[in-house]
Short mmCIF file of C-alpha atoms and ligand atoms in Angstrom, two decimals:
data_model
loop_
_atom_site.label_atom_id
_atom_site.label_comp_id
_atom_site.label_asym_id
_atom_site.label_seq_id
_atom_site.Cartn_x
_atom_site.Cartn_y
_atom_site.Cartn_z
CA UNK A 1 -35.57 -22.73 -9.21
CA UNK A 2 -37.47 -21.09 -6.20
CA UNK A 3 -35.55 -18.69 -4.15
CA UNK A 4 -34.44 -19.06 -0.78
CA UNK A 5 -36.26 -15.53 -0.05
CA UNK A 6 -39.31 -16.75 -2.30
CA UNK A 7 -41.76 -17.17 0.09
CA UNK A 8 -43.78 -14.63 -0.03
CA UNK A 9 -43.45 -14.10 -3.83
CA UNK A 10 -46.11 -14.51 -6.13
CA UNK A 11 -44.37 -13.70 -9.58
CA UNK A 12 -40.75 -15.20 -10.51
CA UNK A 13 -38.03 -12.32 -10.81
CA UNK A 14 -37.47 -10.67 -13.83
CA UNK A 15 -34.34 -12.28 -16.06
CA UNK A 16 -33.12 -8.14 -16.21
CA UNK A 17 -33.26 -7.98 -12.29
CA UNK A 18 -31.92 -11.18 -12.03
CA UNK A 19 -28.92 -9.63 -13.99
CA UNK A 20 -28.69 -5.90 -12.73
CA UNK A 21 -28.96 -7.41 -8.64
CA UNK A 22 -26.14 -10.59 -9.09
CA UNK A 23 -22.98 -9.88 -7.83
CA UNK A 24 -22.02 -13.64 -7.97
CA UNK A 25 -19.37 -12.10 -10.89
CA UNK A 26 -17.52 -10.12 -8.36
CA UNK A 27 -18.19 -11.49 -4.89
CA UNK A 28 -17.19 -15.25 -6.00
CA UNK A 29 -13.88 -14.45 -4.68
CA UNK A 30 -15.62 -14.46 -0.76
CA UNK A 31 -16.07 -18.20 -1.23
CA UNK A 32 -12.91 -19.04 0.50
CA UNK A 33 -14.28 -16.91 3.89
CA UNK A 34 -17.51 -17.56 3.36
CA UNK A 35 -17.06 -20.98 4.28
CA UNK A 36 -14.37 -19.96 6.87
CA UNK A 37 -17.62 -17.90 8.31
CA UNK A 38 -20.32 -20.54 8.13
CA UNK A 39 -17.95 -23.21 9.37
CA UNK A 40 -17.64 -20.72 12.50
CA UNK A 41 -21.83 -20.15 12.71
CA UNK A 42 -22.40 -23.88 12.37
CA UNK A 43 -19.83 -24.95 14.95
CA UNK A 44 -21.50 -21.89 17.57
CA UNK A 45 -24.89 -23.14 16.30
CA UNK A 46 -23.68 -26.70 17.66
CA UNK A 47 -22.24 -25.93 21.15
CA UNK A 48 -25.53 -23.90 21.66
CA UNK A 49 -27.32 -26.61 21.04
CA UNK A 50 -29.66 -25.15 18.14
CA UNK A 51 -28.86 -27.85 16.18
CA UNK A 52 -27.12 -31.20 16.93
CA UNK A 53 -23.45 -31.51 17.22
CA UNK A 54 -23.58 -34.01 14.44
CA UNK A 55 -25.21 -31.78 12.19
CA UNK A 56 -22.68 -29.32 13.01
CA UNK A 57 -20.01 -31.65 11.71
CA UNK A 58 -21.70 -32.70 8.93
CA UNK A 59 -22.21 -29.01 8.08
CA UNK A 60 -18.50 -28.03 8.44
CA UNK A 61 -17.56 -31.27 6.59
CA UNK A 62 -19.38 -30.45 3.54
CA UNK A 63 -18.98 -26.73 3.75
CA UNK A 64 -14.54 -27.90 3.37
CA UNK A 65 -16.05 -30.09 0.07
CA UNK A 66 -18.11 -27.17 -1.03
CA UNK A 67 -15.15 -24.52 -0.92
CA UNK A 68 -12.71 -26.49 -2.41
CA UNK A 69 -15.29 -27.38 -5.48
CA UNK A 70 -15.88 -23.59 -5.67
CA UNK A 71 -11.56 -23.06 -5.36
CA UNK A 72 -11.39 -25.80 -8.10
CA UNK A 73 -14.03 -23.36 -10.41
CA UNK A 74 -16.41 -26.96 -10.43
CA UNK A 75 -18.65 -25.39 -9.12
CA UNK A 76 -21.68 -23.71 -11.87
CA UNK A 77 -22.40 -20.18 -10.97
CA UNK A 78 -26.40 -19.03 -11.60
CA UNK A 79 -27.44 -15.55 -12.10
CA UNK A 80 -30.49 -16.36 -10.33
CA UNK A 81 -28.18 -17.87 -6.89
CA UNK A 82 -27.32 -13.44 -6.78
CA UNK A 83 -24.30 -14.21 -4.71
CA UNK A 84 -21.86 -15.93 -3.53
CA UNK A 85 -23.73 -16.75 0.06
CA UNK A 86 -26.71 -18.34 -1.82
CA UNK A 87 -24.28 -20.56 -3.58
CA UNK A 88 -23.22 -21.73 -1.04
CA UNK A 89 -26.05 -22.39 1.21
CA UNK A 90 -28.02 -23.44 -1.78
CA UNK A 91 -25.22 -26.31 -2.75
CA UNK A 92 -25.26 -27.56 1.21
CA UNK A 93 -29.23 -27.80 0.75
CA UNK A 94 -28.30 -29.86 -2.31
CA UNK A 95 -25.98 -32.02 -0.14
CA UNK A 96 -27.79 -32.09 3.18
CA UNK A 97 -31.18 -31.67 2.95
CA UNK A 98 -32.80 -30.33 6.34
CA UNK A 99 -29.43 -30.02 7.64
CA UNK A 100 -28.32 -27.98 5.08
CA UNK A 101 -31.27 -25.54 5.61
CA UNK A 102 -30.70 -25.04 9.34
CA UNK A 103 -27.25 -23.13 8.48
CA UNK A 104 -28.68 -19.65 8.05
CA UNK A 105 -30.59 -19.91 12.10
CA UNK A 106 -29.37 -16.66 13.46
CA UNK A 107 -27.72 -15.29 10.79
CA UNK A 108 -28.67 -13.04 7.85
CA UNK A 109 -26.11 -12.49 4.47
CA UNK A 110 -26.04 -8.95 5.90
CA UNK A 111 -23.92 -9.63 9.15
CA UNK A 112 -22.63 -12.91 6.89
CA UNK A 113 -21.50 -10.57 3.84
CA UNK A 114 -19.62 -7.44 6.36
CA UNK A 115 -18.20 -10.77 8.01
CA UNK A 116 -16.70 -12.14 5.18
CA UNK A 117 -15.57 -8.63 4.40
CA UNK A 118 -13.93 -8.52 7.27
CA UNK A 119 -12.16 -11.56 6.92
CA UNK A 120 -11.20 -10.99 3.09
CA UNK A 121 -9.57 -7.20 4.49
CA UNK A 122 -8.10 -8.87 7.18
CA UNK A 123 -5.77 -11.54 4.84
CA UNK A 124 -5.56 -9.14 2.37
CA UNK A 125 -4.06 -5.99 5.09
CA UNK A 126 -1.41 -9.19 6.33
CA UNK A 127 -0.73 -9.51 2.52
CA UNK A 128 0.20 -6.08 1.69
CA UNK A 129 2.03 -5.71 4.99
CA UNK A 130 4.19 -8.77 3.59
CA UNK A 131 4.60 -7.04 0.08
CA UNK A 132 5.96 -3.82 2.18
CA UNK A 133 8.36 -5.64 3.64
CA UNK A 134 9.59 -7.21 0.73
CA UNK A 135 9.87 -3.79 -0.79
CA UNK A 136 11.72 -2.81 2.27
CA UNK A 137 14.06 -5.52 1.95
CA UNK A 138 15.51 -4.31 -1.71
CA UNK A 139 15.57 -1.09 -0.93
CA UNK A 140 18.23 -2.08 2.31
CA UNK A 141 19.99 -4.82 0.01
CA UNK A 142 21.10 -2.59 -2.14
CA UNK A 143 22.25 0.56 0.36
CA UNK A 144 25.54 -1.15 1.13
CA UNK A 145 26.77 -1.21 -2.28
CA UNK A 146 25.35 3.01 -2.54
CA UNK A 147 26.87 3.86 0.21
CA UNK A 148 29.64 5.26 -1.74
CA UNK A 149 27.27 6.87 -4.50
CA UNK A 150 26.52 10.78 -3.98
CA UNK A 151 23.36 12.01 -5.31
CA UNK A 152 22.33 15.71 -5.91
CA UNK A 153 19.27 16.12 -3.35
CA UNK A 154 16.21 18.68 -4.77
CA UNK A 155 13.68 20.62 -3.33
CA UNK A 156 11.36 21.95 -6.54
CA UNK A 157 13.35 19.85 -8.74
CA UNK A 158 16.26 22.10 -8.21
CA UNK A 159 19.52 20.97 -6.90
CA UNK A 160 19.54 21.65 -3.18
CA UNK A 161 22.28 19.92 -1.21
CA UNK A 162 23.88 16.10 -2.01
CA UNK A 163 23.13 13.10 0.00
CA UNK A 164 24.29 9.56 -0.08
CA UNK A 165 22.76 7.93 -2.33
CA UNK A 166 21.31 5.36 -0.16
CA UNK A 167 19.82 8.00 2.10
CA UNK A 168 17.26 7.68 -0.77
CA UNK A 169 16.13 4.21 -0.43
CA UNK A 170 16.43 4.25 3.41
CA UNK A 171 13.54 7.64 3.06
CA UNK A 172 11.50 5.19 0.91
CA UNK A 173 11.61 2.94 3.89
CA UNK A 174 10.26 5.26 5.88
CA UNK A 175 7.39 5.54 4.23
CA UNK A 176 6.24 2.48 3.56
CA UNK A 177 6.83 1.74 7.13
CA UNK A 178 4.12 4.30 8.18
CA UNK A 179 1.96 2.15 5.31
CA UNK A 180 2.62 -0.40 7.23
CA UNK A 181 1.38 1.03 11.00
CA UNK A 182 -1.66 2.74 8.91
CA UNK A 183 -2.31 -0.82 8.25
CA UNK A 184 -1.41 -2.22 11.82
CA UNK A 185 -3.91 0.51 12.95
CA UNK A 186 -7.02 -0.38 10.83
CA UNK A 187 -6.49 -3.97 11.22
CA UNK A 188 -7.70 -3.38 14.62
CA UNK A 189 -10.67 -2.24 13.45
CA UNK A 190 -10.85 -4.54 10.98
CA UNK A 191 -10.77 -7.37 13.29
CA UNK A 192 -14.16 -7.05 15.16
CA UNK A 193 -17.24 -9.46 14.52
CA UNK A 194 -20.42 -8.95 12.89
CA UNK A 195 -21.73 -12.26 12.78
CA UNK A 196 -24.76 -12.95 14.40
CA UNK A 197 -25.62 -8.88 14.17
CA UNK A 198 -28.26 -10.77 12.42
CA UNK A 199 -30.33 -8.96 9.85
CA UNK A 200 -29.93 -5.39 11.63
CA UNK A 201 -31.25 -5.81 15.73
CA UNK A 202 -29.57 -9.29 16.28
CA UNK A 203 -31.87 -12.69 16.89
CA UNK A 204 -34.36 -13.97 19.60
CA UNK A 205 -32.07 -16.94 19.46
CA UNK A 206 -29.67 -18.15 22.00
CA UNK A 207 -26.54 -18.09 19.34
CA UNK A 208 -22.96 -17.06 21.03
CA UNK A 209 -21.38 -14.15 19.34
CA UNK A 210 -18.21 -14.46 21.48
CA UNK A 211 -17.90 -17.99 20.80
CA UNK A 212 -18.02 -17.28 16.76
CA UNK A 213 -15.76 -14.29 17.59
CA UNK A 214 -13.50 -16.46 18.78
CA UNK A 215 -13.34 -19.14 16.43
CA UNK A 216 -12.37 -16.72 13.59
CA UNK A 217 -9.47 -15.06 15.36
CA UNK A 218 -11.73 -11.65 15.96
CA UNK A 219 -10.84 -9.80 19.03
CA UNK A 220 -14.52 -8.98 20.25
CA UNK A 221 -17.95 -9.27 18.72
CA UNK A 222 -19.30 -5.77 17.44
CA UNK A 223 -20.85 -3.96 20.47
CA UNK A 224 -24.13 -2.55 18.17
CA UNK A 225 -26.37 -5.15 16.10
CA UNK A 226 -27.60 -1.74 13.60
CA UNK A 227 -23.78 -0.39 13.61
CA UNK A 228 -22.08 -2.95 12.33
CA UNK A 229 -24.34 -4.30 10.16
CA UNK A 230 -24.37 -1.45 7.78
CA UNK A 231 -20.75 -0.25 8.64
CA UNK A 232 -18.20 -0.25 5.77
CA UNK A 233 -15.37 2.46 7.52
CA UNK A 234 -13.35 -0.36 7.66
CA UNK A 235 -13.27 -0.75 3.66
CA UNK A 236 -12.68 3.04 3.18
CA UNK A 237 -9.78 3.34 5.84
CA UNK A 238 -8.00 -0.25 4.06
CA UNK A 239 -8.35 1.77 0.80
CA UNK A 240 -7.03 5.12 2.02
CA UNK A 241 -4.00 3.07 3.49
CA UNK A 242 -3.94 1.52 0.06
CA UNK A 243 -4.18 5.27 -1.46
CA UNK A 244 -0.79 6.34 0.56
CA UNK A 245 0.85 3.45 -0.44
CA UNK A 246 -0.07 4.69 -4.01
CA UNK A 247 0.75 7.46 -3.74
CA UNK A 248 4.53 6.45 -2.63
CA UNK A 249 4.94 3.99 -4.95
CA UNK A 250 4.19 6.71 -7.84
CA UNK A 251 6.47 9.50 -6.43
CA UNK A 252 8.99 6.59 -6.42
CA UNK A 253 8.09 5.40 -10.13
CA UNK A 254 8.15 9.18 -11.00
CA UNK A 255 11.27 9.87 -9.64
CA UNK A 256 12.97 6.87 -11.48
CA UNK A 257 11.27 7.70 -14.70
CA UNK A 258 12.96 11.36 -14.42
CA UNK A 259 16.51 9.34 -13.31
CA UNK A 260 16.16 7.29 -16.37
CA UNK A 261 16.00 10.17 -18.72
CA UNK A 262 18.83 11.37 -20.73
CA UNK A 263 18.79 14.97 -18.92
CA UNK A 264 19.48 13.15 -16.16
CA UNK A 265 21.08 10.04 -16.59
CA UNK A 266 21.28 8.74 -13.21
CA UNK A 267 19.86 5.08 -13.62
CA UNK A 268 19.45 2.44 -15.96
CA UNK A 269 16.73 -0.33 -15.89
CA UNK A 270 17.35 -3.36 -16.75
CA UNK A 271 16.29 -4.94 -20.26
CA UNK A 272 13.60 -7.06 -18.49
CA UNK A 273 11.96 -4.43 -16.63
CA UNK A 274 11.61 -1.92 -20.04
CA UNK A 275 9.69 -2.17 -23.33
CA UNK A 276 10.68 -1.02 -26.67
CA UNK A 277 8.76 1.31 -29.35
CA UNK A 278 7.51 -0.12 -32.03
CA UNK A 279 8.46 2.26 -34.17
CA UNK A 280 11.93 4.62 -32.83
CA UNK A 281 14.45 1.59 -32.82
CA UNK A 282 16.55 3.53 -30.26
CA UNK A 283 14.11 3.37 -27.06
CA UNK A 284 13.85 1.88 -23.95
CA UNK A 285 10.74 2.84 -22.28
CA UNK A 286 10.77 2.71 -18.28
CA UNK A 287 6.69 1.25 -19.04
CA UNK A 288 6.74 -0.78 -15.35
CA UNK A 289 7.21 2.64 -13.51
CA UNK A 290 4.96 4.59 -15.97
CA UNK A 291 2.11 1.71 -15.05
CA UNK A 292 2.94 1.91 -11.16
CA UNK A 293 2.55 5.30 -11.26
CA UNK A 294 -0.62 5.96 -13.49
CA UNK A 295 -2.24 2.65 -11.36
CA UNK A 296 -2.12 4.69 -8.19
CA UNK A 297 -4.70 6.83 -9.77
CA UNK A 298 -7.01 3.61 -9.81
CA UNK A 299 -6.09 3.01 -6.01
CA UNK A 300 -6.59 6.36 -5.05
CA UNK A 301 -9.97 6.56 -6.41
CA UNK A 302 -11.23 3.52 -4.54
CA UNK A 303 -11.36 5.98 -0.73
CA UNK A 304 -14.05 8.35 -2.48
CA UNK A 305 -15.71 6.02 -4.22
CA UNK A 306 -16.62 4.37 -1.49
CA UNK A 307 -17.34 7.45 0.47
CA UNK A 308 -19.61 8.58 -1.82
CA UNK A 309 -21.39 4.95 -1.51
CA UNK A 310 -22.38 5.13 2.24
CA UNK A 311 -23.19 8.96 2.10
CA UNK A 312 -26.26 9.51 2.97
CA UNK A 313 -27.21 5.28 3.76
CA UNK A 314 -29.85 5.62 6.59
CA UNK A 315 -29.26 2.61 8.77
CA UNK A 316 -28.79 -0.43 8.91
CA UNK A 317 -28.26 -2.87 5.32
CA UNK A 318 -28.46 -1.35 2.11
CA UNK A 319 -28.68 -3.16 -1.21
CA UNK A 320 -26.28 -0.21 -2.43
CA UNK A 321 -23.45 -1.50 -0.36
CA UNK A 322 -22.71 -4.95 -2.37
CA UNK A 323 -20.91 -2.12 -4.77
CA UNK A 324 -18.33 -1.86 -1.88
CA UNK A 325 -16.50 -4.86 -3.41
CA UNK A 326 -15.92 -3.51 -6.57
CA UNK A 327 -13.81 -0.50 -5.68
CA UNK A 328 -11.95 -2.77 -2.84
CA UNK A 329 -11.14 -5.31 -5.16
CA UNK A 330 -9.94 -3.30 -7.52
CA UNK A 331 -7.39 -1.03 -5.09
CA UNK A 332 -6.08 -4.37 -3.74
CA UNK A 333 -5.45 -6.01 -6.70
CA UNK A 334 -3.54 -3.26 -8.35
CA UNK A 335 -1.23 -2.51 -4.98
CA UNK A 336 -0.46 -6.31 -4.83
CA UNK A 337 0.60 -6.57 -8.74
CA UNK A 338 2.46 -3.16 -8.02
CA UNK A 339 4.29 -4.42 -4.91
CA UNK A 340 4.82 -7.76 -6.54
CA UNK A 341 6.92 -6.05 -9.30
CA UNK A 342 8.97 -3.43 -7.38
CA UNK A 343 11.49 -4.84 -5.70
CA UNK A 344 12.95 -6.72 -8.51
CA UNK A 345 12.80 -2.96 -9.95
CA UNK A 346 14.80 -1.68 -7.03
CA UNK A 347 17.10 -4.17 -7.34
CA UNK A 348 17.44 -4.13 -10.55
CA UNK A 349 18.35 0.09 -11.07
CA UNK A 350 21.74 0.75 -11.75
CA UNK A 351 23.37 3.98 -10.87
CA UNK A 352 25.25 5.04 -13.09
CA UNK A 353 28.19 6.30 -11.17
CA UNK A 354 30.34 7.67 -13.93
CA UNK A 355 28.07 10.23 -15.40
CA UNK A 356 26.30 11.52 -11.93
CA UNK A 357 30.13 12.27 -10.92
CA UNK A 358 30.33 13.86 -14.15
CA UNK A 359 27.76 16.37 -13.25
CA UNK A 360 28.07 16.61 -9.74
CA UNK A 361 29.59 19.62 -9.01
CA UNK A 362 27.31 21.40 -11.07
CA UNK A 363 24.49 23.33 -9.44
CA UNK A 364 26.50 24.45 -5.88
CA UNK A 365 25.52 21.07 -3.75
CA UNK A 366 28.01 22.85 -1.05
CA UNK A 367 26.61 26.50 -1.22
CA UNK A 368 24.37 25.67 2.55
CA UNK A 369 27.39 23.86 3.87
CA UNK A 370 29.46 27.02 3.45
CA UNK A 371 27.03 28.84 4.67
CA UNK A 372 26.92 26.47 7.85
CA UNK A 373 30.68 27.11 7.81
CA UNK A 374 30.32 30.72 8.33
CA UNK A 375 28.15 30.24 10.91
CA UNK A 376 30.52 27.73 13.10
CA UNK A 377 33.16 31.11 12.36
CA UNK A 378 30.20 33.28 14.70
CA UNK A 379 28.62 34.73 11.45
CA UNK A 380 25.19 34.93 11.79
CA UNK A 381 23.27 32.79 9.67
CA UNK A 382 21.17 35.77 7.80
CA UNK A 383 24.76 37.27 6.76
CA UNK A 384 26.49 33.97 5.88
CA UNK A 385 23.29 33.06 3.82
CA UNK A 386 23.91 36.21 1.92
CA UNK A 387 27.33 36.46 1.54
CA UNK A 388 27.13 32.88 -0.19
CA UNK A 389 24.71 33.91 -2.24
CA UNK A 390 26.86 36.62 -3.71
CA UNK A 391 29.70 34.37 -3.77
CA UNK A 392 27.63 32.00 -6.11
CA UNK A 393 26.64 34.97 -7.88
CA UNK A 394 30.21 35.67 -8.95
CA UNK A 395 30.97 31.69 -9.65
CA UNK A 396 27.94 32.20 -11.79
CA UNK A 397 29.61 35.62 -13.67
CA UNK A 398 32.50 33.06 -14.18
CA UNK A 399 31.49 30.00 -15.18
CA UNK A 400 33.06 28.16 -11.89
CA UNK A 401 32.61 26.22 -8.41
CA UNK A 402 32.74 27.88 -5.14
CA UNK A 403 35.97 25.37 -4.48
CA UNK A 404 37.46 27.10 -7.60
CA UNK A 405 37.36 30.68 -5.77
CA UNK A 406 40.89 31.67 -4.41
CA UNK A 407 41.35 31.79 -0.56
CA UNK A 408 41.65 35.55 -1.55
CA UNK A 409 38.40 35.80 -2.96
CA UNK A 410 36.79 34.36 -0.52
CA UNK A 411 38.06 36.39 2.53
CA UNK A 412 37.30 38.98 0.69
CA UNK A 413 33.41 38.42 0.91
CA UNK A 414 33.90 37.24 4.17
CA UNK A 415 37.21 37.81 6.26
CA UNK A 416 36.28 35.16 8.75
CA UNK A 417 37.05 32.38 6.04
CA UNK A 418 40.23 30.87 6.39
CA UNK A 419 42.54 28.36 4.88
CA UNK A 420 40.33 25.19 6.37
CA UNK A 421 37.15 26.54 3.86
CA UNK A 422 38.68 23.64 1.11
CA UNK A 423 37.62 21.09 3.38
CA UNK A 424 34.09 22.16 3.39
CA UNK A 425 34.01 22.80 -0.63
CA UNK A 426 33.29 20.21 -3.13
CA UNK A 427 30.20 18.08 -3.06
CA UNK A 428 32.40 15.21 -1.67
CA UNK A 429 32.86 17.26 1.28
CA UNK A 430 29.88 19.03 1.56
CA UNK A 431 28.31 15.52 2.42
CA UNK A 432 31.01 14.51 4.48
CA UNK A 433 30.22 17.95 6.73
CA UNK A 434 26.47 16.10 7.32
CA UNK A 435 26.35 15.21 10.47
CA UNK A 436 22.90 15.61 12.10
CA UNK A 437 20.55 13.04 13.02
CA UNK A 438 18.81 11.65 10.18
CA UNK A 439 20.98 13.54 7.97
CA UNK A 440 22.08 12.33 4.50
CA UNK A 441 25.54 12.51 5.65
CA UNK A 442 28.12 9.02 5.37
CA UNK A 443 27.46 8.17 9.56
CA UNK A 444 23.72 9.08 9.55
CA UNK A 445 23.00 7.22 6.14
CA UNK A 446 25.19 4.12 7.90
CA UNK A 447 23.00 4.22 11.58
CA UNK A 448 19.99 4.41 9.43
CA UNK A 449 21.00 1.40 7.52
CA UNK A 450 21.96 -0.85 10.89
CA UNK A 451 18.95 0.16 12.15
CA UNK A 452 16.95 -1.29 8.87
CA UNK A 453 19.06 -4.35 9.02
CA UNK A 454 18.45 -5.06 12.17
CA UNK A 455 14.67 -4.45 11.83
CA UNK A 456 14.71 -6.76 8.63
CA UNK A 457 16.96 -9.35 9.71
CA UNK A 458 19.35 -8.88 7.24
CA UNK A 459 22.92 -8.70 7.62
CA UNK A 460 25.21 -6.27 6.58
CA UNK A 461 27.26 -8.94 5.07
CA UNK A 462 24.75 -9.49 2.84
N1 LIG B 501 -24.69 -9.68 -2.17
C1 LIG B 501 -25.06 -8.86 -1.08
C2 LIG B 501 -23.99 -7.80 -0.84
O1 LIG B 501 -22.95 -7.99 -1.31
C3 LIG B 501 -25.23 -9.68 0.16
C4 LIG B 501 -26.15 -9.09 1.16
C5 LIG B 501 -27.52 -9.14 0.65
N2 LIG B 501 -28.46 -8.77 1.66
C6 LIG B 501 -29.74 -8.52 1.38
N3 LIG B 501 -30.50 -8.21 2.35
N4 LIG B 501 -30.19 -8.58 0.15
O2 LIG B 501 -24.21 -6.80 -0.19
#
């Protein structure tokens, strides 16, 4: 079959090149806004007047036939077609004729391909924003029921100073709602036009970039034929939001994985959401977590990959960029099945209550809030910090709590400790004394969690 760039070839392409240049395996995917983006082009084309307003319908008519062939995998991809844009010119040729071979007037597959780009990102940013909030969701359905649950809080994996334990799930909120503005933010980037940038310097013709700007729900047309042509920023800052997102999910995953352990003991997954060895009878293997958190290494990778791809491109269109959808691809996918799993996960982990109590007044949780007690008695905080720290020293020489001392004991490091100290002592209390903003106190953890509610439409009933 001739190519649609054969013109001014002589010899036919090499099978090898035909193979090492396709990217019909990997771009098929585009189909869906490819036609989105040619339906656009041909309608502009229309109103313009560079072709008829009937040919423009029959154009958009058979590009809707086209797509859904392609969606219904009827449609036979060729090596030799390269992509995904000659497949589907090439099949409205096949259909149309003439009219079929007027689509491309104005337009070259390097503003069609960053279009379609564009598009693709843009679903696929709304689609992870979804997942987010879905991830949100379980984390606030389940803080009701943990608002009674204390859990030790660490700093270097060392017990630092308890927190309720749905002060936890309301931080992971937190950060996947920055995920979510990163996302907000690019989107805006995202969401401006390259069609009709043409090959690189734009066209002699009288096409409407506005109008096709329009009709795909872009806010402007790209202000720079040669920018946007070659620019892929956009698919480098979706994949570095993609990368944080990673990068929570797998301190999340990591974090449960340590919880599941029999050191700790804090959580149990259930039976559906852990795998068995096939060889020590007794295990249940947290695999989901281990998977969302060694995956993030594949989504973190995508950012410099890329990066490493446009280094150095002089301007405008390089061949070297159709490699861009590999690395994209890849990052999405993995986030979505990730997100798609977790908050059945979060749902699904059970505290177990009996044996964090067990262990909670292990490790002085209450040691600051004694301190902080001092402090409200006009100690200042450099001498409270110390005389704690001896106190803990002697619990230590002992083998008790700091609520174990006698009242005796304790004036004695300190003679501005009186009888009221047993109501700061004790983990139970020690989180009861939180009462900052944004503390992991009882009355922060429960303004946090209205807040959530209210943000998620969900009510505290349920
Ligand atoms: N398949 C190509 C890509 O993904 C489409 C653009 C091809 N442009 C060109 N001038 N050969 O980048």
């Amino acid at each position: 079959m001739s190519k649609a760039w054969g013109g001014r070839f002589e010899q036919a392409t090499d099978p090898r090149v035909e193979q090492f240049t396709e990217s019909i395996s990997f771009d098929a995917r585009l189909a869906e806004v490819d036609v989105r983006g040619s339906q656009a082009h041909a309608r502009m084309l229309g109103r313009v007047g560079l072709i008829t307003s009937a040919e423009a319908e029959q154009l958009c008519a058979a590009l809707d036939a086209i797509g859904q062939e392609i969606a219904r995998g009827e449609l036979p991809f060729q090596t030799s077609l390269e992509d995904i844009h000659m497949h589907v010119e090439t099949a409205l040729i096949q259909r149309l004729g003439d009219v079929g071979r007027r689509l491309h007037t104005g337009r070259s597959r390097n503003d069609q391909v960053a279009t379609d780009l564009k598009l693709y990102v843009r679903d696929a940013i709304d689609q992870v924003d979804r997942l987010l909030i879905d991830v949100q969701r379980a984390f606030v359905e389940r803080s009701p029921a943990d608002l009674e649950v204390i859990l030790p809080g660490y700093t270097h994996l060392q017990r630092a100073q308890p927190v309720v334990a749905a002060h936890y799930w309301l931080a992971y909120c937190e950060k996947f709602e920055r995920d979510r503005q990163r996302l907000a933010d690019c989107r805006k980037r995202v969401n401006i036009s390259p069609l009709g940038a043409a090959a690189l310097a734009g066209t002699s013709l009288p096409i409407d970039r506005h109008l096709t700007a329009s009709l795909l729900g872009f806010a402007e047309p790209a202000a720079n034929s040669l920018d946007v042509s070659s620019d892929r920023d956009f698919l480098i800052e979706y994949c570095q939001c993609l990368a944080l997102i990673a990068a929570h999910l797998s301190t999340w995953a990591e974090e449960w994985i340590l919880w599941c352990t029999t050191e700790f003991g804090f959580l149990k997954l259930p039976d559906a959401y852990t795998t068995g060895s096939s060889i020590m009878p007794q295990k249940r293997n947290p695999d989901v977590l281990e998977l969302v958190r060694g995956k993030s290494g594949r989504v973190m990778s995508a950012a410099p990959r890329l990066l490493t791809l446009v280094k150095g491109l002089p301007l405008a269109y390089n061949r070297d960029l159709q490699e861009d959808k590999l690395a994209v691809f890849d990052a999405h996918d993995t986030i979505v099945a990730c997100l798609e799993l977790m908050p059945a996960v979060v749902l699904g982990g059970g505290l177990q209550v009996e044996r964090i109590n067990a262990r909670l007044e292990e490790g002085f949780l209450d040691a600051t809030t004694l301190m902080e007690y001092l402090i409200k008695r006009g100690v200042p905080m450099r001498t409270g910090h110390e005389t704690v720290g001896k106190l803990v020293r002697d619990c230590e020489r002992r083998g008790c709590r700091l609520a174990e001392l006698s009242l005796a004991d304790l004036q004695g490091a300190c003679p501005q400790i009186e009888e009221g100290v047993f109501g700061v002592l004790g983990v139970a209390n020690a989180v009861r004394a939180l009462v900052s903003y944004g503390s992991g106190g009882r009355a922060s953890v429960e303004q946090q969690l209205s807040r959530w509610q209210q943000r998620l439409g969900i009510t505290s009933a349920g």
